[in-house]
Short mmCIF file of C-alpha atoms and ligand atoms in Angstrom, two decimals:
data_model
loop_
_atom_site.label_atom_id
_atom_site.label_comp_id
_atom_site.label_asym_id
_atom_site.label_seq_id
_atom_site.Cartn_x
_atom_site.Cartn_y
_atom_site.Cartn_z
CA MET A 1 0.00 0.00 0.00
CA ALA A 2 1.28 3.44 -0.89
CA ARG A 3 2.23 5.46 2.14
CA VAL A 4 0.55 8.78 2.80
CA THR A 5 2.34 11.99 1.81
CA GLU A 6 2.68 15.30 3.61
CA ASP A 7 0.55 17.03 0.97
CA GLU A 8 -2.24 14.52 1.45
CA VAL A 9 -2.18 15.07 5.21
CA ARG A 10 -2.30 18.85 4.79
CA ALA A 11 -5.11 18.58 2.22
CA ALA A 12 -7.12 16.40 4.61
CA LEU A 13 -6.57 18.80 7.49
CA THR A 14 -8.18 21.65 5.52
CA SER A 15 -11.50 19.99 6.39
CA VAL A 16 -10.87 20.40 10.14
CA LEU A 17 -12.34 23.70 11.26
CA GLU A 18 -11.56 25.87 14.24
CA PRO A 19 -15.07 26.52 15.62
CA GLN A 20 -14.70 30.17 16.65
CA SER A 21 -13.55 31.49 13.28
CA GLY A 22 -15.03 28.75 11.11
CA LYS A 23 -11.69 28.62 9.25
CA SER A 24 -9.61 25.51 8.72
CA ILE A 25 -6.69 24.77 11.00
CA ILE A 26 -4.45 24.90 7.92
CA ALA A 27 -5.73 28.33 6.88
CA LEU A 28 -5.12 29.52 10.44
CA ASP A 29 -1.58 28.14 10.37
CA MET A 30 -2.20 26.10 13.49
CA VAL A 31 -0.48 22.95 12.23
CA GLU A 32 3.20 22.91 13.06
CA GLY A 33 6.03 20.46 12.71
CA LEU A 34 4.23 18.00 10.48
CA VAL A 35 6.23 14.80 10.18
CA VAL A 36 5.19 12.03 7.83
CA LYS A 37 7.37 8.97 7.80
CA ASP A 38 6.51 5.49 6.64
CA GLY A 39 2.84 6.01 7.40
CA ASN A 40 3.47 7.50 10.83
CA VAL A 41 2.21 11.04 11.13
CA GLY A 42 3.03 13.52 13.86
CA PHE A 43 2.27 17.20 14.19
CA ALA A 44 1.56 19.90 16.72
CA LEU A 45 -1.47 22.15 16.89
CA GLU A 46 -0.59 25.59 18.17
CA VAL A 47 -3.42 27.04 20.22
CA PRO A 48 -3.80 29.99 22.56
CA ALA A 49 -3.15 28.74 26.12
CA GLU A 50 -6.56 29.79 27.44
CA ARG A 51 -8.35 27.87 24.69
CA GLY A 52 -6.39 24.64 25.12
CA ALA A 53 -9.22 22.69 26.74
CA ALA A 54 -11.85 24.10 24.40
CA LEU A 55 -9.84 23.08 21.35
CA GLU A 56 -9.19 19.50 22.46
CA PRO A 57 -12.07 18.27 20.20
CA VAL A 58 -10.33 19.98 17.27
CA ARG A 59 -7.11 18.11 18.06
CA GLN A 60 -9.03 14.86 18.20
CA ALA A 61 -10.84 15.66 14.95
CA ALA A 62 -7.48 16.39 13.31
CA GLU A 63 -6.13 13.03 14.47
CA GLU A 64 -9.25 11.14 13.35
CA THR A 65 -9.25 12.86 9.96
CA VAL A 66 -5.65 11.89 9.26
CA LYS A 67 -6.15 8.38 10.66
CA ALA A 68 -8.93 7.84 8.12
CA LEU A 69 -6.54 8.42 5.19
CA ALA A 70 -5.24 5.47 3.22
CA GLY A 71 -1.63 4.60 4.01
CA VAL A 72 -1.65 5.96 7.55
CA LEU A 73 -0.42 3.67 10.34
CA SER A 74 -0.43 6.05 13.29
CA VAL A 75 -1.19 9.67 14.07
CA THR A 76 -0.06 11.78 17.00
CA ALA A 77 -1.26 15.35 17.25
CA VAL A 78 0.16 17.31 20.15
CA MET A 79 -1.44 20.51 21.27
CA THR A 80 1.03 23.22 22.08
CA ALA A 81 -0.20 26.26 23.91
CA HIS A 82 1.17 29.41 22.44
CA LYS A 83 1.12 31.97 25.17
CA PRO A 84 1.80 35.66 24.85
CA ALA A 85 5.51 36.02 25.26
CA GLY A 86 8.25 38.54 25.08
CA SER A 87 8.04 42.29 25.00
CA GLY A 88 4.90 42.25 22.92
CA ALA A 89 2.96 40.54 25.69
CA PRO A 90 0.22 42.66 27.19
CA ALA A 91 1.56 42.41 30.73
CA ALA A 92 5.14 43.20 29.83
CA LYS A 93 4.85 46.96 29.70
CA PRO A 94 3.23 47.61 33.07
CA ALA A 95 5.62 45.12 34.67
CA ALA A 96 8.61 46.92 33.27
CA ALA A 97 7.24 50.28 34.28
CA ALA A 98 6.74 49.04 37.82
CA ALA A 99 10.22 47.62 38.03
CA PRO A 100 12.62 49.40 40.31
CA LYS A 101 15.88 50.58 38.73
CA GLU A 102 18.23 49.13 41.32
CA LYS A 103 19.15 45.47 41.35
CA ALA A 104 16.73 44.48 44.10
CA GLY A 105 16.16 41.18 45.79
CA THR A 106 19.45 39.54 45.02
CA ASP A 107 20.44 38.74 48.58
CA ASP A 108 20.67 35.07 49.30
CA ILE A 109 17.58 33.58 50.82
CA PRO A 110 18.28 31.80 54.09
CA GLY A 111 17.80 28.05 53.88
CA ILE A 112 17.75 27.92 50.08
CA GLY A 113 20.86 26.53 48.40
CA SER A 114 20.82 27.11 44.64
CA ILE A 115 18.06 28.73 42.62
CA VAL A 116 17.79 27.69 38.99
CA ALA A 117 15.48 29.47 36.51
CA VAL A 118 13.90 27.49 33.68
CA ALA A 119 13.14 29.77 30.75
CA SER A 120 12.00 29.55 27.15
CA GLY A 121 11.77 31.89 24.20
CA LYS A 122 8.04 31.34 23.82
CA GLY A 123 5.11 29.46 25.30
CA GLY A 124 4.18 25.90 24.47
CA VAL A 125 7.67 24.42 24.16
CA GLY A 126 7.24 22.33 27.32
CA LYS A 127 9.01 24.58 29.80
CA SER A 128 6.61 23.77 32.65
CA THR A 129 6.57 20.04 31.94
CA THR A 130 10.36 20.08 31.92
CA SER A 131 10.57 22.18 35.12
CA VAL A 132 8.32 19.85 37.07
CA ASN A 133 9.99 16.66 35.87
CA ILE A 134 13.45 18.06 36.58
CA ALA A 135 12.33 19.10 40.08
CA LEU A 136 11.04 15.58 40.72
CA ALA A 137 14.19 14.05 39.24
CA LEU A 138 16.33 16.18 41.55
CA ALA A 139 14.29 14.89 44.50
CA GLY A 140 14.90 11.37 43.19
CA LEU A 141 18.64 12.15 43.32
CA GLY A 142 18.26 12.83 47.05
CA LYS A 143 18.00 16.63 46.96
CA ARG A 144 15.55 18.71 48.99
CA VAL A 145 13.66 20.47 46.22
CA ALA A 146 11.30 23.41 45.82
CA LEU A 147 9.39 24.34 42.69
CA LEU A 148 8.34 27.95 42.31
CA ASP A 149 5.91 28.46 39.46
CA ALA A 150 6.18 32.08 38.35
CA ASP A 151 4.60 31.57 34.93
CA ILE A 152 2.07 34.35 35.13
CA TYR A 153 0.60 33.73 31.68
CA GLY A 154 -0.32 30.14 32.38
CA PRO A 155 0.72 28.75 35.76
CA SER A 156 0.87 24.97 35.34
CA ALA A 157 2.24 23.64 38.64
CA PRO A 158 -1.25 23.23 40.16
CA ARG A 159 -2.30 21.02 37.23
CA LEU A 160 1.03 19.20 36.87
CA LEU A 161 1.35 18.41 40.57
CA GLY A 162 -2.36 18.24 41.41
CA LEU A 163 -2.25 21.24 43.78
CA SER A 164 -5.34 23.20 44.73
CA GLY A 165 -6.64 25.63 47.31
CA LYS A 166 -5.10 28.76 48.73
CA PRO A 167 -1.82 28.22 50.58
CA GLU A 168 -2.05 28.19 54.38
CA THR A 169 -1.01 31.42 56.01
CA ASP A 170 -0.76 32.99 59.46
CA GLY A 171 -1.16 36.45 58.00
CA LYS A 172 2.61 36.93 57.62
CA LYS A 173 4.05 33.70 56.26
CA LEU A 174 2.75 31.33 53.63
CA TRP A 175 3.27 27.57 53.74
CA PRO A 176 4.24 25.79 50.54
CA LYS A 177 2.23 22.88 49.19
CA GLU A 178 3.85 19.46 49.03
CA ALA A 179 3.57 16.86 46.28
CA PHE A 180 5.63 13.77 45.51
CA GLY A 181 8.26 14.79 48.06
CA ILE A 182 8.89 18.32 46.77
CA LYS A 183 7.64 21.67 48.06
CA ALA A 184 5.81 23.88 45.62
CA MET A 185 4.24 27.28 45.32
CA SER A 186 2.49 28.67 42.28
CA ILE A 187 1.43 32.12 41.27
CA GLY A 188 -1.73 30.34 40.17
CA LEU A 189 -2.57 29.72 43.84
CA LEU A 190 -2.08 33.38 44.74
CA ILE A 191 -3.71 35.22 41.85
CA GLU A 192 -7.36 34.76 40.95
CA GLU A 193 -7.77 32.92 37.66
CA ASP A 194 -10.10 35.54 36.23
CA GLN A 195 -7.74 38.40 37.11
CA PRO A 196 -7.40 40.51 33.96
CA MET A 197 -4.01 40.14 32.26
CA VAL A 198 -3.25 43.83 32.55
CA TRP A 199 -3.15 43.56 36.35
CA ARG A 200 -0.92 40.57 36.33
CA GLY A 201 2.30 42.19 35.16
CA PRO A 202 2.74 44.51 38.13
CA MET A 203 1.46 41.84 40.47
CA VAL A 204 3.94 39.21 39.40
CA GLN A 205 6.79 41.27 40.82
CA SER A 206 5.37 41.37 44.31
CA ALA A 207 4.03 37.82 44.03
CA LEU A 208 7.49 36.53 43.17
CA GLU A 209 9.02 38.46 46.02
CA GLN A 210 6.37 37.01 48.30
CA MET A 211 6.90 33.47 47.01
CA LEU A 212 10.65 33.76 47.50
CA ARG A 213 10.81 35.47 50.85
CA GLN A 214 7.51 35.01 52.67
CA VAL A 215 7.08 31.31 52.11
CA GLU A 216 8.29 28.97 54.85
CA TRP A 217 10.41 26.88 52.50
CA GLY A 218 12.52 25.31 55.23
CA GLU A 219 15.86 23.83 54.17
CA ILE A 220 16.05 23.48 50.38
CA ASP A 221 19.03 22.32 48.30
CA VAL A 222 17.72 23.36 44.89
CA MET A 223 14.83 25.61 43.94
CA ILE A 224 13.53 25.48 40.38
CA ILE A 225 11.73 28.60 39.12
CA ASP A 226 9.35 28.03 36.21
CA MET A 227 9.66 31.42 34.49
CA PRO A 228 7.03 33.11 32.34
CA PRO A 229 7.79 32.35 28.67
CA GLY A 230 9.58 34.95 26.63
CA THR A 231 12.50 37.27 26.81
CA GLY A 232 10.86 40.64 27.27
CA ASP A 233 11.14 43.25 29.97
CA ALA A 234 8.85 41.43 32.40
CA GLN A 235 11.02 38.33 32.30
CA LEU A 236 14.21 40.34 32.54
CA THR A 237 12.96 42.08 35.65
CA LEU A 238 12.07 38.75 37.21
CA THR A 239 15.57 37.42 36.72
CA GLN A 240 16.80 40.42 38.70
CA ARG A 241 14.49 39.71 41.63
CA ALA A 242 15.90 36.31 42.54
CA PRO A 243 19.47 35.39 43.47
CA LEU A 244 19.89 32.90 40.63
CA ALA A 245 22.65 30.31 40.53
CA GLY A 246 21.94 29.93 36.83
CA ALA A 247 19.37 29.47 34.10
CA VAL A 248 18.45 26.69 31.70
CA ILE A 249 16.65 27.29 28.43
CA VAL A 250 14.09 24.83 27.09
CA SER A 251 13.73 24.81 23.34
CA THR A 252 12.13 22.66 20.69
CA PRO A 253 14.38 21.84 17.76
CA GLN A 254 12.48 24.22 15.50
CA ASP A 255 14.47 27.07 14.13
CA LEU A 256 12.04 29.71 15.23
CA SER A 257 12.21 28.81 18.87
CA LEU A 258 15.98 28.46 18.58
CA ILE A 259 16.17 32.07 17.58
CA ASP A 260 14.01 32.74 20.64
CA ALA A 261 16.27 30.59 22.79
CA ARG A 262 19.18 32.73 21.70
CA LYS A 263 17.27 35.82 22.85
CA GLY A 264 16.74 34.05 26.16
CA LEU A 265 20.45 33.47 26.52
CA ASN A 266 21.14 37.12 25.86
CA MET A 267 18.61 38.14 28.46
CA PHE A 268 20.43 36.18 31.15
CA ARG A 269 23.83 37.35 29.95
CA LYS A 270 22.66 40.94 30.29
CA VAL A 271 22.06 40.43 33.99
CA ASP A 272 25.13 38.22 34.51
CA VAL A 273 23.24 35.04 35.29
CA PRO A 274 25.26 31.96 34.30
CA ILE A 275 23.69 29.88 31.54
CA LEU A 276 23.72 26.28 32.74
CA GLY A 277 22.68 24.99 29.34
CA ILE A 278 19.99 24.22 26.77
CA ILE A 279 17.51 21.34 26.89
CA GLU A 280 15.91 20.16 23.67
CA ASN A 281 12.27 19.18 24.25
CA MET A 282 10.02 17.35 21.75
CA SER A 283 13.31 16.36 20.25
CA TYR A 284 12.32 13.17 18.50
CA PHE A 285 9.34 10.89 18.37
CA ILE A 286 9.05 7.20 19.04
CA CYS A 287 6.11 5.62 17.27
CA PRO A 288 4.03 3.90 19.95
CA HIS A 289 3.12 1.13 17.50
CA CYS A 290 6.36 0.21 15.82
CA ASN A 291 8.80 1.73 18.33
CA GLU A 292 10.62 3.34 15.47
CA ARG A 293 12.39 6.56 16.30
CA THR A 294 11.47 9.52 14.10
CA ASP A 295 13.16 12.84 14.31
CA VAL A 296 10.62 15.59 14.84
CA PHE A 297 11.01 19.05 13.39
CA SER A 298 14.72 19.58 12.97
CA HIS A 299 16.07 17.28 15.63
CA GLY A 300 19.47 18.14 17.01
CA GLY A 301 19.03 21.83 16.29
CA ALA A 302 19.36 22.79 19.93
CA ARG A 303 22.50 20.71 20.39
CA ASP A 304 24.15 22.33 17.35
CA GLU A 305 23.05 25.73 18.50
CA ALA A 306 24.40 25.13 22.02
CA THR A 307 27.78 24.26 20.52
CA LYS A 308 27.70 27.38 18.36
CA LEU A 309 26.77 29.56 21.32
CA ASP A 310 29.33 27.85 23.52
CA VAL A 311 26.86 26.81 26.22
CA PRO A 312 26.42 23.26 27.54
CA PHE A 313 23.82 20.99 25.97
CA LEU A 314 22.01 19.35 28.88
CA GLY A 315 20.02 16.69 27.07
CA GLU A 316 17.01 15.89 24.94
CA ILE A 317 13.49 14.71 25.71
CA PRO A 318 11.36 13.07 23.03
CA LEU A 319 7.88 14.06 21.98
CA ASP A 320 5.81 11.34 23.55
CA ILE A 321 2.16 11.05 24.38
CA ARG A 322 2.98 9.51 27.78
CA ILE A 323 4.88 12.62 28.82
CA ARG A 324 1.86 14.72 27.96
CA GLU A 325 -0.72 12.42 29.52
CA THR A 326 1.13 11.87 32.78
CA SER A 327 1.92 15.57 33.21
CA ASP A 328 -1.52 16.79 32.31
CA GLY A 329 -3.00 14.11 34.59
CA GLY A 330 -1.14 15.42 37.64
CA HIS A 331 1.38 12.55 37.86
CA PRO A 332 4.47 13.65 35.92
CA ILE A 333 6.34 10.84 34.20
CA VAL A 334 9.33 10.92 36.57
CA VAL A 335 7.05 9.72 39.38
CA ALA A 336 4.42 7.93 37.27
CA GLU A 337 6.92 5.78 35.35
CA PRO A 338 10.26 6.12 37.17
CA GLU A 339 11.71 3.15 35.27
CA SER A 340 10.94 4.64 31.84
CA SER A 341 13.63 5.95 29.54
CA PHE A 342 11.95 9.37 29.78
CA ALA A 343 12.37 9.49 33.57
CA GLN A 344 15.97 8.40 33.08
CA SER A 345 16.54 11.28 30.63
CA TYR A 346 15.11 13.78 33.12
CA ARG A 347 17.38 12.37 35.86
CA GLU A 348 20.42 12.72 33.59
CA ILE A 349 19.48 16.33 32.84
CA ALA A 350 18.92 16.98 36.57
CA GLN A 351 22.39 15.61 37.31
CA ALA A 352 23.88 17.73 34.51
CA ILE A 353 22.26 20.81 36.06
CA LEU A 354 23.73 19.96 39.49
CA ASP A 355 27.16 19.48 37.93
CA SER A 356 26.87 22.72 36.01
CA VAL A 357 25.83 24.69 39.13
CA ALA A 358 28.76 23.19 41.06
CA ASP A 359 31.17 24.04 38.20
CA ASN A 360 29.96 27.61 38.04
CA GLN A 361 30.28 28.03 41.78
CA ARG A 362 33.85 26.77 41.64
CA GLN A 363 34.86 28.88 38.66
CA ALA A 364 33.13 32.13 39.47
CA PRO A 365 33.83 33.63 42.85
CA LYS A 366 31.07 36.08 43.70
CA ILE A 367 31.99 39.64 42.87
CA VAL A 368 30.54 42.06 45.37
CA ILE A 369 30.24 45.62 44.16
CA GLN A 370 30.34 48.00 47.15
P1 ADP K 401 5.19 25.70 28.31
O1 ADP K 401 5.38 25.71 29.80
O2 ADP K 401 6.47 25.90 27.55
O3 ADP K 401 4.11 26.61 27.84
P2 ADP K 401 4.02 23.10 28.73
O4 ADP K 401 5.00 22.42 29.61
O5 ADP K 401 2.76 23.61 29.35
O6 ADP K 401 4.72 24.24 27.89
O7 ADP K 401 3.71 22.09 27.54
C1 ADP K 401 2.76 22.40 26.50
C2 ADP K 401 2.03 21.11 26.10
O8 ADP K 401 2.97 20.20 25.51
C3 ADP K 401 1.43 20.36 27.29
O9 ADP K 401 0.20 19.79 26.90
C4 ADP K 401 2.45 19.28 27.59
O10 ADP K 401 1.87 18.14 28.22
C5 ADP K 401 2.98 18.97 26.21
N1 ADP K 401 4.38 18.47 26.24
C6 ADP K 401 5.45 19.07 26.80
N2 ADP K 401 6.58 18.34 26.60
C7 ADP K 401 6.19 17.23 25.91
C8 ADP K 401 6.87 16.08 25.39
N3 ADP K 401 8.19 15.93 25.53
N4 ADP K 401 6.12 15.16 24.74
C9 ADP K 401 4.78 15.32 24.58
N5 ADP K 401 4.09 16.37 25.01
C10 ADP K 401 4.78 17.33 25.67
#
């Protein structure tokens, strides 16, 4: 039987309509990273973060439509939430305007060892999924771990770790939530969900400060901060509020987000935060039926780019439905399937981050400007 072609897949997908506009998902340019190989089809649907749940039927319809084509063995459509990012984001301007000029908030926080920021050039690349799985992997390596979810545009820690309810407080201090052996706090637990975006920018500054300094974290070896996506002023200000040991950038192999990743690197360089390295997410795809490995998008792009930019490459995570299902179901893969190769990859990346932090601390004595 002749195997399906990319053109046939695209032609079929023109019949799948996005309900709000009535236009096809092809016309709206929602289909990204289409891979067709030996009858196995994979692609991503880029959707606005807030419409992710509402558009799930569209993702399913897209999968079903392609599955019905002759010569198709398997179809995986992944929804990626494209959130407002960078300086064009609505909240970025007020946040920047509210930012103090001096380098505030960079004193060490008692009890907290190293703080590592996880950033990305844009939304939907898997930054939050990666942050949570790395935090859990670090705990698996015996570290006392905190996860601070500062992703104002779409806080995901509550969903990924199954957290809910306002944090306990005595009026002065807040207590972190606990899940799977790590402590966690999310801006999503502090800010009302229906809070208009325009208010969020200024609020994120004080919320981050509060999450860093008013939460009873106890003794923590490593804190992971899930940053808002993007490289605009709001993000830059955030990096100045926390005494960071370093930053990692999550990127898909696609060229576009690599350009964004480069912007992310520059943002951290501007404020003298060491770059611990780049992680390539949705790096390749293993067909669940035939176990054959398929390179998604332009696999290896992040590794090449890391070499070019002279920053460490920390590892790659494949595009796999189990990573999505376990994360979105509140049991990230590192704890849901600790024996899996995916969990192993996250543990290797976690170890690479620890090594990189230790290296940086050895090489770079802290310069104190009086
Ligand atoms: P970001 O924080 O960059 O916006 P998320 O972590 O929320 O991205 O991920 C966006 C979507 O992609 C989620 O539905 C998530 O489950 C899915 N996802 C992330 N990484 C992977 C992966 N390696 N394989 C499959 N799905 C993934």
